[in-house]
PDB file of C-alpha atoms in Angstrom:
ATOM      1  CA  MET A  13     254.930 -97.131 140.267  1.00 64.00           C
ATOM      2  CA  LEU A  14     253.314 -98.618 143.430  1.00 63.00           C
ATOM      3  CA  ALA A  15     251.949 -96.564 146.087  1.00 64.00           C
ATOM      4  CA  ARG A  16     253.444 -97.147 149.614  1.00 63.00           C
ATOM      5  CA  GLY A  17     251.484 -99.821 151.528  1.00 65.00           C
ATOM      6  CA  CYS A  18     250.106-101.139 148.176  1.00 63.00           C
ATOM      7  CA  ASP A  19     249.144-104.729 147.795  1.00 61.00           C
ATOM      8  CA  GLY A  20     250.556-104.828 144.187  1.00 58.00           C
ATOM      9  CA  GLU A  21     246.969-104.450 142.610  1.00 63.00           C
ATOM     10  CA  ALA A  22     247.020-100.872 141.847  1.00 62.00           C
ATOM     11  CA  VAL A  23     250.142-100.562 139.433  1.00 64.00           C
ATOM     12  CA  ARG A  24     250.312 -97.132 137.826  1.00 67.00           C
ATOM     13  CA  TRP A  25     252.545 -97.034 134.671  1.00 69.00           C
ATOM     14  CA  VAL A  26     254.614 -94.290 133.696  1.00 69.00           C
ATOM     15  CA  THR A  27     255.881 -93.466 130.196  1.00 69.00           C
ATOM     16  CA  THR A  28     259.389 -91.394 129.543  1.00 66.00           C
ATOM     17  CA  ALA A  29     261.764 -90.895 126.850  1.00 65.00           C
ATOM     18  CA  PRO A  30     264.163 -93.694 126.543  1.00 60.00           C
ATOM     19  CA  CYS A  31     266.982 -93.341 129.291  1.00 61.00           C
ATOM     20  CA  VAL A  32     268.842 -95.614 131.750  1.00 63.00           C
ATOM     21  CA  VAL A  33     267.743 -94.710 135.399  1.00 66.00           C
ATOM     22  CA  LEU A  34     270.862 -95.064 137.507  1.00 58.00           C
ATOM     23  CA  HIS A  35     269.266 -94.591 140.940  1.00 59.00           C
ATOM     24  CA  VAL A  36     265.995 -93.477 142.320  1.00 65.00           C
ATOM     25  CA  ALA A  37     267.103 -90.937 145.031  1.00 59.00           C
ATOM     26  CA  ASN A  38     263.591 -89.770 146.368  1.00 66.00           C
ATOM     27  CA  ALA A  39     260.005 -89.793 145.545  1.00 71.00           C
ATOM     28  CA  PHE A  40     257.148 -87.675 146.954  1.00 70.00           C
ATOM     29  CA  ASP A  41     253.579 -86.984 146.283  1.00 74.00           C
ATOM     30  CA  ASP A  42     252.932 -83.365 145.147  1.00 78.00           C
ATOM     31  CA  GLY A  43     249.282 -82.906 145.165  1.00 80.00           C
ATOM     32  CA  ASP A  44     247.772 -85.382 142.357  1.00 74.00           C
ATOM     33  CA  GLU A  45     251.446 -85.976 141.088  1.00 73.00           C
ATOM     34  CA  VAL A  46     254.428 -88.220 142.001  1.00 71.00           C
ATOM     35  CA  VAL A  47     257.819 -86.724 141.769  1.00 72.00           C
ATOM     36  CA  ALA A  48     260.700 -88.922 141.385  1.00 72.00           C
ATOM     37  CA  ASN A  49     264.152 -87.610 141.705  1.00 67.00           C
ATOM     38  CA  VAL A  50     266.347 -90.086 139.669  1.00 67.00           C
ATOM     39  CA  VAL A  51     269.908 -90.151 138.428  1.00 61.00           C
ATOM     40  CA  ARG A  52     269.548 -90.948 134.841  1.00 66.00           C
ATOM     41  CA  ARG A  53     271.852 -91.014 131.711  1.00 64.00           C
ATOM     42  CA  ASP A  54     270.465 -90.388 128.138  1.00 64.00           C
ATOM     43  CA  GLU A  55     273.473 -91.065 126.122  1.00 69.00           C
ATOM     44  CA  TRP A  56     276.647 -93.241 126.218  1.00 70.00           C
ATOM     45  CA  ALA A  57     279.764 -92.786 124.047  1.00 73.00           C
ATOM     46  CA  ALA A  58     282.004 -95.581 122.542  1.00 76.00           C
ATOM     47  CA  GLY A  59     284.672 -96.237 125.161  1.00 82.00           C
ATOM     48  CA  ASP A  60     282.517 -95.381 128.223  1.00 82.00           C
ATOM     49  CA  PRO A  61     282.834 -97.826 131.144  1.00 84.00           C
ATOM     50  CA  LEU A  62     279.375 -99.252 132.122  1.00 79.00           C
ATOM     51  CA  ALA A  63     278.645-101.144 135.505  1.00 81.00           C
ATOM     52  CA  LEU A  64     275.066-101.531 136.465  1.00 82.00           C
ATOM     53  CA  ASP A  65     274.264-103.366 139.658  1.00 83.00           C
ATOM     54  CA  VAL A  66     271.035-105.629 139.171  1.00 86.00           C
ATOM     55  CA  HIS A  67     268.572-105.833 141.996  1.00 82.00           C
ATOM     56  CA  VAL A  68     265.596-108.178 142.698  1.00 84.00           C
ATOM     57  CA  VAL A  69     263.332-106.351 145.006  1.00 79.00           C
ATOM     58  CA  SER A  70     260.573-108.527 146.551  1.00 79.00           C
ATOM     59  CA  ASP A  71     257.629-107.646 148.716  1.00 75.00           C
ATOM     60  CA  ARG A  72     256.411-111.137 149.035  1.00 74.00           C
ATOM     61  CA  ARG A  73     255.949-112.460 152.620  1.00 80.00           C
ATOM     62  CA  THR A  74     258.007-115.456 151.904  1.00 82.00           C
ATOM     63  CA  PRO A  75     261.398-116.080 150.287  1.00 86.00           C
ATOM     64  CA  ILE A  76     261.955-116.676 146.585  1.00 84.00           C
ATOM     65  CA  ASP A  77     263.841-119.884 146.231  1.00 86.00           C
ATOM     66  CA  ARG A  78     265.831-120.795 143.004  1.00 86.00           C
ATOM     67  CA  ALA A  79     265.077-117.320 141.526  1.00 87.00           C
ATOM     68  CA  ARG A  80     266.979-116.965 138.175  1.00 91.00           C
ATOM     69  CA  VAL A  81     267.933-113.498 136.683  1.00 92.00           C
ATOM     70  CA  THR A  82     269.114-112.858 133.045  1.00 94.00           C
ATOM     71  CA  ALA A  83     270.553-109.640 131.750  1.00 93.00           C
ATOM     72  CA  THR A  84     271.146-109.083 128.219  1.00 94.00           C
ATOM     73  CA  LEU A  85     272.662-105.792 127.138  1.00 89.00           C
ATOM     74  CA  SER A  86     272.595-105.267 123.386  1.00 89.00           C
ATOM     75  CA  TRP A  87     273.633-102.926 120.801  1.00 84.00           C
ATOM     76  CA  PRO A  88     273.535-102.556 117.050  1.00 84.00           C
ATOM     77  CA  GLY A  89     275.653-105.655 115.864  1.00 84.00           C
ATOM     78  CA  GLY A  90     276.159-107.236 119.235  1.00 87.00           C
ATOM     79  CA  GLN A  91     275.024-108.396 122.649  1.00 91.00           C
ATOM     80  CA  HIS A  92     276.327-109.843 125.906  1.00 93.00           C
ATOM     81  CA  THR A  93     274.310-111.869 128.588  1.00 96.00           C
ATOM     82  CA  TRP A  94     274.856-112.394 132.239  1.00 94.00           C
ATOM     83  CA  ARG A  95     272.904-115.025 134.574  1.00 95.00           C
ATOM     84  CA  TRP A  96     272.560-115.145 138.270  1.00 93.00           C
ATOM     85  CA  GLY A  97     270.520-117.415 140.466  1.00 91.00           C
ATOM     86  CA  GLY A  98     269.780-118.009 144.049  1.00 88.00           C
ATOM     87  CA  THR A  99     267.399-117.161 146.966  1.00 88.00           C
ATOM     88  CA  VAL A 100     265.668-113.615 147.582  1.00 86.00           C
ATOM     89  CA  GLU A 101     264.698-113.370 151.102  1.00 86.00           C
ATOM     90  CA  ALA A 102     261.360-112.392 152.102  1.00 83.00           C
ATOM     91  CA  ASP A 103     260.431-108.576 151.748  1.00 81.00           C
ATOM     92  CA  ALA A 104     263.976-108.050 150.596  1.00 80.00           C
ATOM     93  CA  CYS A 105     266.199-106.002 148.066  1.00 80.00           C
ATOM     94  CA  VAL A 106     269.132-108.172 146.897  1.00 83.00           C
ATOM     95  CA  ARG A 107     271.931-107.233 144.559  1.00 84.00           C
ATOM     96  CA  VAL A 108     272.065-110.279 142.389  1.00 88.00           C
ATOM     97  CA  GLY A 109     275.243-109.229 140.201  1.00 88.00           C
ATOM     98  CA  THR A 110     276.724-106.464 137.981  1.00 88.00           C
ATOM     99  CA  VAL A 111     276.631-105.886 134.418  1.00 88.00           C
ATOM    100  CA  GLN A 112     279.888-104.627 133.411  1.00 89.00           C
ATOM    101  CA  LEU A 113     281.405-103.844 130.229  1.00 86.00           C
ATOM    102  CA  VAL A 114     283.014-101.056 127.837  1.00 86.00           C
ATOM    103  CA  VAL A 115     280.591 -99.361 125.405  1.00 78.00           C
ATOM    104  CA  PRO A 116     281.406-100.766 122.102  1.00 79.00           C
ATOM    105  CA  ASP A 117     282.985 -98.682 119.351  1.00 77.00           C
ATOM    106  CA  LEU A 118     280.850 -99.187 116.034  1.00 71.00           C
ATOM    107  CA  GLY A 119     282.958 -96.952 113.921  1.00 68.00           C
ATOM    108  CA  PRO A 120     282.553 -93.479 112.691  1.00 67.00           C
ATOM    109  CA  ASP A 121     279.164 -92.000 112.206  1.00 64.00           C
ATOM    110  CA  THR A 122     277.417 -94.937 113.948  1.00 63.00           C
ATOM    111  CA  ALA A 123     274.884 -94.239 116.719  1.00 69.00           C
ATOM    112  CA  GLY A 124     272.388 -96.606 117.897  1.00 75.00           C
ATOM    113  CA  THR A 125     270.457 -97.744 121.101  1.00 79.00           C
ATOM    114  CA  LEU A 126     271.976 -99.658 124.028  1.00 79.00           C
ATOM    115  CA  ALA A 127     269.221-101.676 125.499  1.00 85.00           C
ATOM    116  CA  LEU A 128     269.221-103.607 128.800  1.00 87.00           C
ATOM    117  CA  ASP A 129     266.572-106.497 129.076  1.00 92.00           C
ATOM    118  CA  LEU A 130     266.115-108.273 132.526  1.00 91.00           C
ATOM    119  CA  GLU A 131     264.165-111.167 133.218  1.00 92.00           C
ATOM    120  CA  LEU A 132     263.375-112.699 136.469  1.00 90.00           C
ATOM    121  CA  ARG A 133     262.271-116.350 136.442  1.00 89.00           C
ATOM    122  CA  LEU A 134     260.768-117.928 139.504  1.00 84.00           C
ATOM    123  CA  PRO A 135     260.624-121.636 139.788  1.00 80.00           C
ATOM    124  CA  ALA A 136     256.689-121.774 138.863  1.00 80.00           C
ATOM    125  CA  GLY A 137     254.881-118.995 136.850  1.00 75.00           C
ATOM    126  CA  GLU A 138     255.522-116.532 134.034  1.00 78.00           C
ATOM    127  CA  PRO A 139     258.784-114.629 133.839  1.00 87.00           C
ATOM    128  CA  VAL A 140     259.135-110.953 134.921  1.00 87.00           C
ATOM    129  CA  THR A 141     260.717-108.618 132.527  1.00 90.00           C
ATOM    130  CA  ASN A 142     262.100-104.891 132.511  1.00 88.00           C
ATOM    131  CA  ARG A 143     263.683-103.012 129.392  1.00 88.00           C
ATOM    132  CA  TYR A 144     265.848 -99.956 129.533  1.00 83.00           C
ATOM    133  CA  GLU A 145     267.348 -98.086 126.568  1.00 81.00           C
ATOM    134  CA  ALA A 146     269.710 -95.354 126.167  1.00 76.00           C
ATOM    135  CA  ARG A 147     271.182 -93.772 123.141  1.00 73.00           C
ATOM    136  CA  PHE A 148     275.026 -93.844 122.221  1.00 68.00           C
ATOM    137  CA  ALA A 149     276.986 -91.818 119.762  1.00 63.00           C
TER     138      ALA A 149
END
């Protein structure tokens, strides 16, 4: 988490149970705590349609030229990768693409983890990554 008006130096990491956060609806301070209202899903079932928009959020004062985003969705026995690229304007939130598929059927009595790995590559510098996980039954 970053405080409003933060310069990016004071990142506060938050650990939660594995899930997919579909949308942050609101966040506010409550004393010394931050309360975030999110739409999350802990579990997916075989045959469920899945469509997740992927955004790049930039708080830089200059555009990000030639940004490349890779999204890899993996599950026991398989994976699929999407790639997008382009420019992210200064101080912008840009939808770069959509991860879309049907949760695979792995057979009876098979459960596992559905993992989404995101990587943002800038023309120079180290990649920025995020990982999201959810169970499926």
